[in-house]
PDB file of C-alpha atoms in Angstrom:
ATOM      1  CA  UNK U 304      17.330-101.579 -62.588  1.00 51.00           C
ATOM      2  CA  UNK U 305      20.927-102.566 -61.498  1.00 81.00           C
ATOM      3  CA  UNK U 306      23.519-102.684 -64.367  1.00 95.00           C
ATOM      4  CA  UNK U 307      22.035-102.435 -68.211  1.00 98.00           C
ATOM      5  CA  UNK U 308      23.977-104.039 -70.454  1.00 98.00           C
ATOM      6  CA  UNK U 309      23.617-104.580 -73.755  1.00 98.00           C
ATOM      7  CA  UNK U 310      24.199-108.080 -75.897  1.00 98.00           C
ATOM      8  CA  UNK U 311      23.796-107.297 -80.001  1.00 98.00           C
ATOM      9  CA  UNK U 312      23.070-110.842 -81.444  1.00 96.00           C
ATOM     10  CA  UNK U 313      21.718-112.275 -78.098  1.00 96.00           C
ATOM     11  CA  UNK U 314      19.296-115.063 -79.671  1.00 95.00           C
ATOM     12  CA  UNK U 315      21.457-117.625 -79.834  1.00 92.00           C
ATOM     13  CA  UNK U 316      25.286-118.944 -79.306  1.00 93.00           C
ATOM     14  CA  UNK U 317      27.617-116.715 -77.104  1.00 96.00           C
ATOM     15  CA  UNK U 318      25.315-113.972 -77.349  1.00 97.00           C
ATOM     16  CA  UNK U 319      22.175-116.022 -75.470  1.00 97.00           C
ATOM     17  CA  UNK U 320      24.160-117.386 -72.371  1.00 97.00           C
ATOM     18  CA  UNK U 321      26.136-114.063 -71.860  1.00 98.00           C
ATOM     19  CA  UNK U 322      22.447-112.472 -71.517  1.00 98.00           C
ATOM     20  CA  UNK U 323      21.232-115.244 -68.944  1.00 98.00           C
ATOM     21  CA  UNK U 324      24.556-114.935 -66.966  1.00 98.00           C
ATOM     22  CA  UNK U 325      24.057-111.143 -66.563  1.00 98.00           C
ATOM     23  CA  UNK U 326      20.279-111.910 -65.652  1.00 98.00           C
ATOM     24  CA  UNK U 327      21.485-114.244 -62.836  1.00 97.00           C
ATOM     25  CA  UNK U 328      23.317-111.677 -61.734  1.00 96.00           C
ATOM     26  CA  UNK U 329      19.944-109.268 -61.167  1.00 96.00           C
ATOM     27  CA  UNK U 330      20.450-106.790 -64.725  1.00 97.00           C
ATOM     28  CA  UNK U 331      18.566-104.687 -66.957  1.00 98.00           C
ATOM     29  CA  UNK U 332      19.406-107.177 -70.120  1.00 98.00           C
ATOM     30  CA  UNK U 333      18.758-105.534 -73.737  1.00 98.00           C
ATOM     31  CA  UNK U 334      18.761-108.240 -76.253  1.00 98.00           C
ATOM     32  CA  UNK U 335      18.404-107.389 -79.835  1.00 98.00           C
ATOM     33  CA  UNK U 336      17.836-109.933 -82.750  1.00 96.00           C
ATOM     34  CA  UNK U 337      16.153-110.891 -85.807  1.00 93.00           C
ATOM     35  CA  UNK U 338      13.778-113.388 -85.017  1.00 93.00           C
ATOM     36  CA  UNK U 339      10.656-112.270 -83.039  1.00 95.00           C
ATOM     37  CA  UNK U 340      10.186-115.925 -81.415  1.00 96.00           C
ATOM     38  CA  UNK U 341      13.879-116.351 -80.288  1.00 96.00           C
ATOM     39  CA  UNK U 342      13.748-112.936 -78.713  1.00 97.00           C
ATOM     40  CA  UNK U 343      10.954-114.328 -77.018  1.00 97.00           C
ATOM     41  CA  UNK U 344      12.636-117.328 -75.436  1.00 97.00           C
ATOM     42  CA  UNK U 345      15.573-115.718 -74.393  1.00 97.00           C
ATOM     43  CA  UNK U 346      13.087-112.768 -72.382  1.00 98.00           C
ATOM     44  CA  UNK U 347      12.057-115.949 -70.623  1.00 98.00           C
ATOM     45  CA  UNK U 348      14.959-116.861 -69.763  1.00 98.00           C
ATOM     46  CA  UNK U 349      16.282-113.834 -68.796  1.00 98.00           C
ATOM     47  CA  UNK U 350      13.229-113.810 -66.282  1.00 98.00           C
ATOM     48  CA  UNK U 351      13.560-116.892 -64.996  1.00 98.00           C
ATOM     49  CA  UNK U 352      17.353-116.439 -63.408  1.00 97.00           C
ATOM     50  CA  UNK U 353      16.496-112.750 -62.476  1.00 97.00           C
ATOM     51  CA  UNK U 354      17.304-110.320 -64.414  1.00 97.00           C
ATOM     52  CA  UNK U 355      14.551-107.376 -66.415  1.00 97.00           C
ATOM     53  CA  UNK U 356      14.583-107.990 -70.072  1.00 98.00           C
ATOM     54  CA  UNK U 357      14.121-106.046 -72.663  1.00 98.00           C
ATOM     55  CA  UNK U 358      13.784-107.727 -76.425  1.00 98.00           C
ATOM     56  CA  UNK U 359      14.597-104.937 -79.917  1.00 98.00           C
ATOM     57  CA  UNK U 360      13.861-106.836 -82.950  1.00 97.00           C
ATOM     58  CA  UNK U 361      17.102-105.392 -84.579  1.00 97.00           C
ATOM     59  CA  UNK U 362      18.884-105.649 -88.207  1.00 96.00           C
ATOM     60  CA  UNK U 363      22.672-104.776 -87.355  1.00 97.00           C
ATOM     61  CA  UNK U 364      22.927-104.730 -91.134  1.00 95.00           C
ATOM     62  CA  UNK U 365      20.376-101.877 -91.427  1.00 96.00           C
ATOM     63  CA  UNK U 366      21.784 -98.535 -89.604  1.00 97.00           C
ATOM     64  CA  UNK U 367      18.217 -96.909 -88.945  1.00 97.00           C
ATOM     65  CA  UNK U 368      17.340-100.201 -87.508  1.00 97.00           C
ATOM     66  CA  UNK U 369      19.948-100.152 -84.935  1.00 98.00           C
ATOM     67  CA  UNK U 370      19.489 -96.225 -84.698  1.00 98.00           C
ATOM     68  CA  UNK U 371      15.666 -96.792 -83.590  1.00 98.00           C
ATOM     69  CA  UNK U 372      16.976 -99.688 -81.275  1.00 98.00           C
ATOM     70  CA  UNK U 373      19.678 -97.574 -79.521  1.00 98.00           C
ATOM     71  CA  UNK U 374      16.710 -94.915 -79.127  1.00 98.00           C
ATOM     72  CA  UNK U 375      14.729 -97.616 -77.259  1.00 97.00           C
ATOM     73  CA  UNK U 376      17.366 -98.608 -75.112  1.00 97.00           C
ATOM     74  CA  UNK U 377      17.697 -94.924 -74.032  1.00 96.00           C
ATOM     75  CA  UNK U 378      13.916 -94.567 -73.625  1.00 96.00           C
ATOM     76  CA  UNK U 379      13.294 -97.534 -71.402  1.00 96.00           C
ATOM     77  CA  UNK U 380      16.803 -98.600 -69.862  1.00 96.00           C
ATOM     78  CA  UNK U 381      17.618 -94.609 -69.202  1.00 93.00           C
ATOM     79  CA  UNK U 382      21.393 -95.453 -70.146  1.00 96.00           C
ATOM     80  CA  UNK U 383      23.812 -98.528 -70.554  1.00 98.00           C
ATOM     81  CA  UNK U 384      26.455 -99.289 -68.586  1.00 98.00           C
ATOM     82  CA  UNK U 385      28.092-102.619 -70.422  1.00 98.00           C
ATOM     83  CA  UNK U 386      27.547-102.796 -74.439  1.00 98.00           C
ATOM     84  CA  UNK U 387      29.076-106.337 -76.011  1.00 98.00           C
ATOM     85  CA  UNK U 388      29.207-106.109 -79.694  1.00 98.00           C
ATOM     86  CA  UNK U 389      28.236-110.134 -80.270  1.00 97.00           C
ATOM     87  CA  UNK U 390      26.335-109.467 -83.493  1.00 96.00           C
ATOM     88  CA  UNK U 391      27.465-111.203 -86.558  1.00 92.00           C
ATOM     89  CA  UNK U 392      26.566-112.416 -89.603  1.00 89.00           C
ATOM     90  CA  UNK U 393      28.057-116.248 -89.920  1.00 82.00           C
ATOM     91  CA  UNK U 394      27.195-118.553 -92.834  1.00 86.00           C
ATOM     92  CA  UNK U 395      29.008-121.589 -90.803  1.00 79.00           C
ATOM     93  CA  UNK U 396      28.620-124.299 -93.374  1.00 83.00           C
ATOM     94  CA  UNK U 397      30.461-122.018 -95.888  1.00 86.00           C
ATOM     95  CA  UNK U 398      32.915-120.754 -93.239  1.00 83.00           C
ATOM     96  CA  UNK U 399      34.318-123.754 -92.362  1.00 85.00           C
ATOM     97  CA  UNK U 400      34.297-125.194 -95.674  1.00 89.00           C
ATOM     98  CA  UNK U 401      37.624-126.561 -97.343  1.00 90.00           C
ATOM     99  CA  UNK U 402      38.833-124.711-100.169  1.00 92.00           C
ATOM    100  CA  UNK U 403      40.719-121.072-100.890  1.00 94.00           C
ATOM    101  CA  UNK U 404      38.665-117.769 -99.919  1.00 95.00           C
ATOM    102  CA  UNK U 405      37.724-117.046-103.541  1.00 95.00           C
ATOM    103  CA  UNK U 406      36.372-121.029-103.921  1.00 94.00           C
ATOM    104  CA  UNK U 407      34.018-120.010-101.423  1.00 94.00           C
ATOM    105  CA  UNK U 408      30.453-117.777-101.704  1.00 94.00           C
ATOM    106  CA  UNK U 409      31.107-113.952-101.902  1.00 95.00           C
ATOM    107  CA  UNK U 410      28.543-113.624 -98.610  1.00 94.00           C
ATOM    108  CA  UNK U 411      31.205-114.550 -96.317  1.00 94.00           C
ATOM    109  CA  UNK U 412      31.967-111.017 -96.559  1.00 94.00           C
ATOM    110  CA  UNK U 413      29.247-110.046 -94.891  1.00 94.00           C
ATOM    111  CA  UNK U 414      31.019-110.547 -91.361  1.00 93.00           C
ATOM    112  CA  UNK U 415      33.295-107.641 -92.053  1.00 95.00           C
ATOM    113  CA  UNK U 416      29.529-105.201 -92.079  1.00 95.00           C
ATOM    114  CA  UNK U 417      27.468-107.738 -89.521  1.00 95.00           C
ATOM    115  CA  UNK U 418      30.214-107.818 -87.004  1.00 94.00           C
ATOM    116  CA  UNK U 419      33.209-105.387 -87.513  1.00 97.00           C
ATOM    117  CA  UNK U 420      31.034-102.335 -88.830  1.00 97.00           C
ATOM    118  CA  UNK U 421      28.403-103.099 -87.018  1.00 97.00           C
ATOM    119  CA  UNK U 422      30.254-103.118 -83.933  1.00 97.00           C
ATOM    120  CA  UNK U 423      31.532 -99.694 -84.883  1.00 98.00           C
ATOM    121  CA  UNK U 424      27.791 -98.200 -85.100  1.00 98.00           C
ATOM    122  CA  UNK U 425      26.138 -99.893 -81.913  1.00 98.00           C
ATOM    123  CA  UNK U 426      29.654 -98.361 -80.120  1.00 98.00           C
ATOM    124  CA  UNK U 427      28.773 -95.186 -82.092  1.00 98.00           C
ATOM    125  CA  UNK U 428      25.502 -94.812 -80.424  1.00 98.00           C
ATOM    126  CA  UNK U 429      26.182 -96.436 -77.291  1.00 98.00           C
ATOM    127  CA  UNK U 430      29.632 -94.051 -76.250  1.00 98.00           C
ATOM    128  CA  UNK U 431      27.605 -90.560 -75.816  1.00 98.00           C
ATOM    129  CA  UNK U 432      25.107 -92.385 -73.582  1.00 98.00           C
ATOM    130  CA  UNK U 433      28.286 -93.707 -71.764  1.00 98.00           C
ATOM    131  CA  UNK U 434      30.321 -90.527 -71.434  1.00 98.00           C
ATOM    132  CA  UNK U 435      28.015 -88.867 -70.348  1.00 97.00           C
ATOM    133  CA  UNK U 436      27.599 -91.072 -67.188  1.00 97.00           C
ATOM    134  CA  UNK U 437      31.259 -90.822 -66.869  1.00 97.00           C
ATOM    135  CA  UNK U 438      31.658 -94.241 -66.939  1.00 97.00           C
ATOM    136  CA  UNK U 439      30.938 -97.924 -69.576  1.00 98.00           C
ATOM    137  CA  UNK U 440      32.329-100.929 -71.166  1.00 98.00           C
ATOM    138  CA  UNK U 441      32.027-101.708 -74.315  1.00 98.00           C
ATOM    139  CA  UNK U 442      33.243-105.414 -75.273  1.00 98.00           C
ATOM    140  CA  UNK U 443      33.341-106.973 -78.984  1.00 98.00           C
ATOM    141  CA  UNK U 444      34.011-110.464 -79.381  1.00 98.00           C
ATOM    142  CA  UNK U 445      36.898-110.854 -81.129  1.00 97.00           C
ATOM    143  CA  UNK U 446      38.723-114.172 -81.497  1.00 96.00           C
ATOM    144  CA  UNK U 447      42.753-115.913 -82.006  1.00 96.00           C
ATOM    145  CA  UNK U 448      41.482-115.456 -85.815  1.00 95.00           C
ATOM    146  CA  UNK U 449      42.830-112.305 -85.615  1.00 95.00           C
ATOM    147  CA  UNK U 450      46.283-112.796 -85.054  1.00 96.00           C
ATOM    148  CA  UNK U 451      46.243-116.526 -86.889  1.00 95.00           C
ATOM    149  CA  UNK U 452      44.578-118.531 -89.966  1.00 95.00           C
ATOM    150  CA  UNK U 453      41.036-119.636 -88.799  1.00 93.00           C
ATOM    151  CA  UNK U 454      38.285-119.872 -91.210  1.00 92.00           C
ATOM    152  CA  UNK U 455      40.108-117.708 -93.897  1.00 93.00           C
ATOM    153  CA  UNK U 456      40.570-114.011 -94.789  1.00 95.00           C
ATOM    154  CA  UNK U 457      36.802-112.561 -94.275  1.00 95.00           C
ATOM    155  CA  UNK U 458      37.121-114.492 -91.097  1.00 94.00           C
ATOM    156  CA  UNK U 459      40.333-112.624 -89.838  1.00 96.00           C
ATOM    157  CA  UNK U 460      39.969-109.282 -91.658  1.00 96.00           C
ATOM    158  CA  UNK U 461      36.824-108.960 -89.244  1.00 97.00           C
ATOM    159  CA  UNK U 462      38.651-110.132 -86.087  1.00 97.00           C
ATOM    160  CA  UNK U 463      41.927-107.886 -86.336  1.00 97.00           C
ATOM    161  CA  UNK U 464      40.137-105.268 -87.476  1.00 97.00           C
ATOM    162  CA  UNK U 465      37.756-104.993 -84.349  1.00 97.00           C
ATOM    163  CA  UNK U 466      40.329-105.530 -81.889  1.00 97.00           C
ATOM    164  CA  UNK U 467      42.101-102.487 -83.802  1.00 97.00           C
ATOM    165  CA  UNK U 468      38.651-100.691 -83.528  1.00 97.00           C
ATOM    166  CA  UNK U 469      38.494-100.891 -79.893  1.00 97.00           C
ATOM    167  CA  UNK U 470      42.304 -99.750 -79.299  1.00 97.00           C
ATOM    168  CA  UNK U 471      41.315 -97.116 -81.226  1.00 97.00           C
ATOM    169  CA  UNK U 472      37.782 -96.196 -79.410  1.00 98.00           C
ATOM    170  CA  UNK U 473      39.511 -96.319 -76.131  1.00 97.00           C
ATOM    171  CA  UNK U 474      41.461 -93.744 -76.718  1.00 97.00           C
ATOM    172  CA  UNK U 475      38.646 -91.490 -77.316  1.00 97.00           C
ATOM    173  CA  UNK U 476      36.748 -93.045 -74.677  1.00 98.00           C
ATOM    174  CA  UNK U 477      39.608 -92.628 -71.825  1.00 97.00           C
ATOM    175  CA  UNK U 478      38.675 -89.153 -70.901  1.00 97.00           C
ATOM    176  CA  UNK U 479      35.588 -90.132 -69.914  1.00 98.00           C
ATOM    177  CA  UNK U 480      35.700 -93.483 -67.671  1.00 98.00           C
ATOM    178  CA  UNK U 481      34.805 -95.938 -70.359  1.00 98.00           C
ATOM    179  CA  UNK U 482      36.708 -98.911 -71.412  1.00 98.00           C
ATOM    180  CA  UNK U 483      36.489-100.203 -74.916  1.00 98.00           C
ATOM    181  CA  UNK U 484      38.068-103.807 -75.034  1.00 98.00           C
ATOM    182  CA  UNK U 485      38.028-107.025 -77.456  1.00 98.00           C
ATOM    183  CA  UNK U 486      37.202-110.169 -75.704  1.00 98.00           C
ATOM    184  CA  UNK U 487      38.152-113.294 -77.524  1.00 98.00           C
ATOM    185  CA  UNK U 488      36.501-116.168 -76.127  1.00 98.00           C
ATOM    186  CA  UNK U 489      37.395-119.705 -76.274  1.00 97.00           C
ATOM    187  CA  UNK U 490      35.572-122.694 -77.891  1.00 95.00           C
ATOM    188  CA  UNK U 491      32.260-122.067 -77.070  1.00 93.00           C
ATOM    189  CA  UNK U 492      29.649-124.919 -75.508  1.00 89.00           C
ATOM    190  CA  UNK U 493      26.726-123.765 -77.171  1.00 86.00           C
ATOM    191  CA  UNK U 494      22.754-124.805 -76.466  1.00 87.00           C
ATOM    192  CA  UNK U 495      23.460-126.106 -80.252  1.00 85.00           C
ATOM    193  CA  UNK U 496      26.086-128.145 -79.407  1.00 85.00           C
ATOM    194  CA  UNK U 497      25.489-129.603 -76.071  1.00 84.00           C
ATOM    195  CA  UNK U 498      21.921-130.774 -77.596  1.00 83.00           C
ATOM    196  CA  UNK U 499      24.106-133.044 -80.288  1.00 81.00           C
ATOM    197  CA  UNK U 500      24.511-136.635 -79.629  1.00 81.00           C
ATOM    198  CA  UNK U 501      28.072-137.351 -78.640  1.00 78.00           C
ATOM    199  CA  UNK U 502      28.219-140.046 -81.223  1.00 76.00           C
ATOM    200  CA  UNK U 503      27.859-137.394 -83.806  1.00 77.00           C
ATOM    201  CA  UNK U 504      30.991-135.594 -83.126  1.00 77.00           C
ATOM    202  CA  UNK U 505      34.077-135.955 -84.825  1.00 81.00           C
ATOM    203  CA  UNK U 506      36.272-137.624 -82.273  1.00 84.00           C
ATOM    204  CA  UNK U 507      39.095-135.148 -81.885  1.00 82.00           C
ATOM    205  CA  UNK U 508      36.121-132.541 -80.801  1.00 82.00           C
ATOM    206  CA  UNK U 509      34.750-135.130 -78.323  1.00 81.00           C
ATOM    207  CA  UNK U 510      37.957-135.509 -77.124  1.00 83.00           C
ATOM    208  CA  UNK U 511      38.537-131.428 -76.621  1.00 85.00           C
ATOM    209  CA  UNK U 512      34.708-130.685 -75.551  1.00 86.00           C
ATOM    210  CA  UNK U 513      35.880-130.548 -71.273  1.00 87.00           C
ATOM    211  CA  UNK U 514      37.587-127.865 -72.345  1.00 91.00           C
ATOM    212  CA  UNK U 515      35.020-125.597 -74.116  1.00 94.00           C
ATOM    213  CA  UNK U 516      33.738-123.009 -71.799  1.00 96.00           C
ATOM    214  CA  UNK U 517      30.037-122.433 -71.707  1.00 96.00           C
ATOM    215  CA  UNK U 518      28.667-119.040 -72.982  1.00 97.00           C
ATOM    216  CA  UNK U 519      27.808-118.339 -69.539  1.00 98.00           C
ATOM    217  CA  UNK U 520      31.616-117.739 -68.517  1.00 98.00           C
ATOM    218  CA  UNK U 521      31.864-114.691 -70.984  1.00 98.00           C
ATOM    219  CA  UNK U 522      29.121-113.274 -69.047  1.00 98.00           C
ATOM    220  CA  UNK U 523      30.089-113.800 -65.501  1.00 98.00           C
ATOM    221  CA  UNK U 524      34.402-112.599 -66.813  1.00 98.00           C
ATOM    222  CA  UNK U 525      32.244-109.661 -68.476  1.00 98.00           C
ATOM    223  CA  UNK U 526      30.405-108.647 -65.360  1.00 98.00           C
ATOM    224  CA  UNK U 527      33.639-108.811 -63.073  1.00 98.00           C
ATOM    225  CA  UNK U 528      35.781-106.555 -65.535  1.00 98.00           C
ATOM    226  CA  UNK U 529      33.120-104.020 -65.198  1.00 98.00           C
ATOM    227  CA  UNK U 530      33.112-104.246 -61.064  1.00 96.00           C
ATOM    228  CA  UNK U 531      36.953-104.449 -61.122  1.00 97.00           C
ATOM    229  CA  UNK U 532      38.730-101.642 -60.109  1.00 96.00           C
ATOM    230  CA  UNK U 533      42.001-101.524 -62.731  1.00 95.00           C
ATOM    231  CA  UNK U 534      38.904-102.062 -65.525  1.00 97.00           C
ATOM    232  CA  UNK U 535      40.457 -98.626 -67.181  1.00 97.00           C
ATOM    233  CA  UNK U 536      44.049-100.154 -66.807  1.00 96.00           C
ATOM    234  CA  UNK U 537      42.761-102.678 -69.322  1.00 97.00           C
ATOM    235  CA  UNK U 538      41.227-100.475 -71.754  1.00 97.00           C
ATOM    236  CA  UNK U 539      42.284-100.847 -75.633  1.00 97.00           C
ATOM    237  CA  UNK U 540      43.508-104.360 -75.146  1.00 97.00           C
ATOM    238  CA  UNK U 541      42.365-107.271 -76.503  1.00 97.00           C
ATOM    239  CA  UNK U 542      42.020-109.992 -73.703  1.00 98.00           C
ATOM    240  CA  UNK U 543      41.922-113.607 -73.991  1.00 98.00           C
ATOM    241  CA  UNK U 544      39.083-114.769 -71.639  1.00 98.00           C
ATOM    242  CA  UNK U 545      40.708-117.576 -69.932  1.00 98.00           C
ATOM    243  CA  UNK U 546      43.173-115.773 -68.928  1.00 98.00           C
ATOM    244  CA  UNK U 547      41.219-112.960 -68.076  1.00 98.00           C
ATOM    245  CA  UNK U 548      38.775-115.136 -65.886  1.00 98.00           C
ATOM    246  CA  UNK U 549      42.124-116.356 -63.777  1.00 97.00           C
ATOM    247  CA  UNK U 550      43.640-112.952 -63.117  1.00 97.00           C
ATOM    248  CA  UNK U 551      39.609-112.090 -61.896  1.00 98.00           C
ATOM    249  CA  UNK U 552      39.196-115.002 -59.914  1.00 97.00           C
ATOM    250  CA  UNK U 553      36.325-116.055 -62.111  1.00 98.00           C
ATOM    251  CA  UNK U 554      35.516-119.923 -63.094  1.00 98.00           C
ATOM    252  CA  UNK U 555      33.122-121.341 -65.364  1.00 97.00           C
ATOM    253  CA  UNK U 556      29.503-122.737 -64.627  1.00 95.00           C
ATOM    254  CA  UNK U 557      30.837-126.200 -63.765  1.00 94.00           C
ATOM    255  CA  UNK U 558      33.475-124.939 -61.602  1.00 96.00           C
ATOM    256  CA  UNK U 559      36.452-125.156 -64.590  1.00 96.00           C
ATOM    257  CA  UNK U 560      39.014-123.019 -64.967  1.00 97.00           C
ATOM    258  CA  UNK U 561      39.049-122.374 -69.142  1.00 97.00           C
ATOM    259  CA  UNK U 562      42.279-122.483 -70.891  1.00 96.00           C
ATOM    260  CA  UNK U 563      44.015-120.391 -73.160  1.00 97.00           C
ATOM    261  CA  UNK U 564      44.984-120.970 -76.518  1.00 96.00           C
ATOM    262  CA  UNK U 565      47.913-118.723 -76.760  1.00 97.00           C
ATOM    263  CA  UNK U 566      50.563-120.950 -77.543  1.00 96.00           C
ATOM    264  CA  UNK U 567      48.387-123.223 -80.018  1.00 94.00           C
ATOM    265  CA  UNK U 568      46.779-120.153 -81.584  1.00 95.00           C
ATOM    266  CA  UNK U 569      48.338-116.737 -81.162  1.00 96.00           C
ATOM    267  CA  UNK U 570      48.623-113.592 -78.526  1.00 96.00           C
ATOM    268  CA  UNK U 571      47.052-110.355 -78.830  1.00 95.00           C
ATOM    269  CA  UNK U 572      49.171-107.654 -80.540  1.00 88.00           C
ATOM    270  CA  UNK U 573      49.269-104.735 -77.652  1.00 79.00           C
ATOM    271  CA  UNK U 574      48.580-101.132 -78.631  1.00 69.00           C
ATOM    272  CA  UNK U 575      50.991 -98.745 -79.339  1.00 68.00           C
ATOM    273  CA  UNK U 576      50.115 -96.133 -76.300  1.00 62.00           C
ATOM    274  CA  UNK U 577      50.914 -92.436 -77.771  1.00 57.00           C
ATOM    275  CA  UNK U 578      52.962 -89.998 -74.892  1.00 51.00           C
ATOM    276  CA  UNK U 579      51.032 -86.763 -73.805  1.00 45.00           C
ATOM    277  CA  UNK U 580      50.644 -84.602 -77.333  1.00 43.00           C
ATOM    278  CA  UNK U 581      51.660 -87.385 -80.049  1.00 47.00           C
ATOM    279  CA  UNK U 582      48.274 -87.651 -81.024  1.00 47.00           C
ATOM    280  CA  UNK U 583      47.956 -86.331 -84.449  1.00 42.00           C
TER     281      UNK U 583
END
């Protein structure tokens, strides 16, 4: 089956071209979603470059529904070797609205349980399957949101708080060969966006789209941290992708090398790393 990896959320967005960059690269790629018909088209394309796919309709709200979808994945992958927590629950129009957080609908709430806990319970079911093999990654999607203003409090509360999560799960992880990161992306070239007309952008984002990295580049960084041999060196950290894609030797579909927003947006805060026996 070559590698099985996981992508929560897969339908559409970041989710959808990390699954058709791991299919190019020949892998077992579980999908889970909401919508029956999207899970459909991304199987399809998940055959067409190559890879084996395997669609769970999947609530990540609902824990019995991701319970029964992690028993799937067991049943019919026999294990998983990369699980990226992508799932979230995003009302964008809401999000990106002007306006202090309590102007704005109580719902956007819902990305601290559709993304940060429910990147805690897919890990939660995912890590026994992992240790046992004696060896995994598990990547959430983070983003500079945790570390600066973007979007608002619900926003960043669910950002910092996963790329404290996976510090934390690493440590617990260590002992047995799997890495637990955070991944934060750049601005992402979505399907949705590449299919608007140009003319309908605000100019400063026409002006900054070059830049964007496809969804695919997640995917191929992704699959290289997992083949690279300091992988465990970088486990706990959050990683900006750009910069994670240079130190791998990895460039984007069109041949770019992303950029990082550190200096416009913020660095990652690096774990404390307890000495032997400071662990309470």
């Amino acid at each position: 089956m070559g590698i099985v990896t996981v992508v929560t959320g897969a339908t559409r967005g970041l989710g959808r071209g990390i699954a058709r960059e791991f299919a190019s690269k020949g892998a077992t790629v579980v999908v889970t979603g909401r919508n029956e018909a999207d899970l459909a088209q991304v199987a399809g394309e998940i055959e067409q470059r190559g890879g084996t796919p395997i669609t769970i309709a999947c609530d990540h709200s609902d824990d019995e529904s991701v319970a029964s979808a992690f028993a799937r994945i067991k049943a019919e992958a026999g294990g998983i070797d990369i699980l990226v927590n992508n799932a979230a629950a995003v009302h964008a129009m809401d999000l990106i609205a002007p306006g202090p957080f309590w102007e704005k609908p109580l719902h956007l709430v819902d990305m601290i349980d559709v993304g940060l806990r429910s990147n805690y319970v897919a890990a939660w079911h995912a890590a026994p399957v992992m240790a046992a093999a004696g060896k995994g990654l598990i990547a959430s999607i983070s983003f500079y949101g945790a570390v600066s203003y973007f979007h608002g409090a619900a926003y960043g509360a669910a950002k910092a708080g996963t790329d404290k999560m996976m510090a934390d799960m690493a440590v617990d992880l260590a002992p047995h060969g799997v890495a637990a990161i955070s991944y934060w992306p750049g601005f992402i070239l979505t399907d949705a966006v590449r299919a608007m007309p140009l003319e309908m952008l605000p100019p400063d984002m026409r002006e900054a789209l070059p830049n964007w990295e496809t969804p695919e580049f997640t995917g191929r960084v992704l699959h290289a941290l997992y083949s690279a041999p300091d992988l465990m060196s970088l486990s706990g950290q959050a990683l900006i992708g750009a910069e994670l894609g240079q130190r791998l030797g990895v460039k984007d579909t069109d041949g770019k090398q992303p950029i990082s927003y550190r200096e416009a947006m913020g660095a990652p805060h690096m774990p404390f790393t307890p000495v032997s026996g400071e662990q309470a």
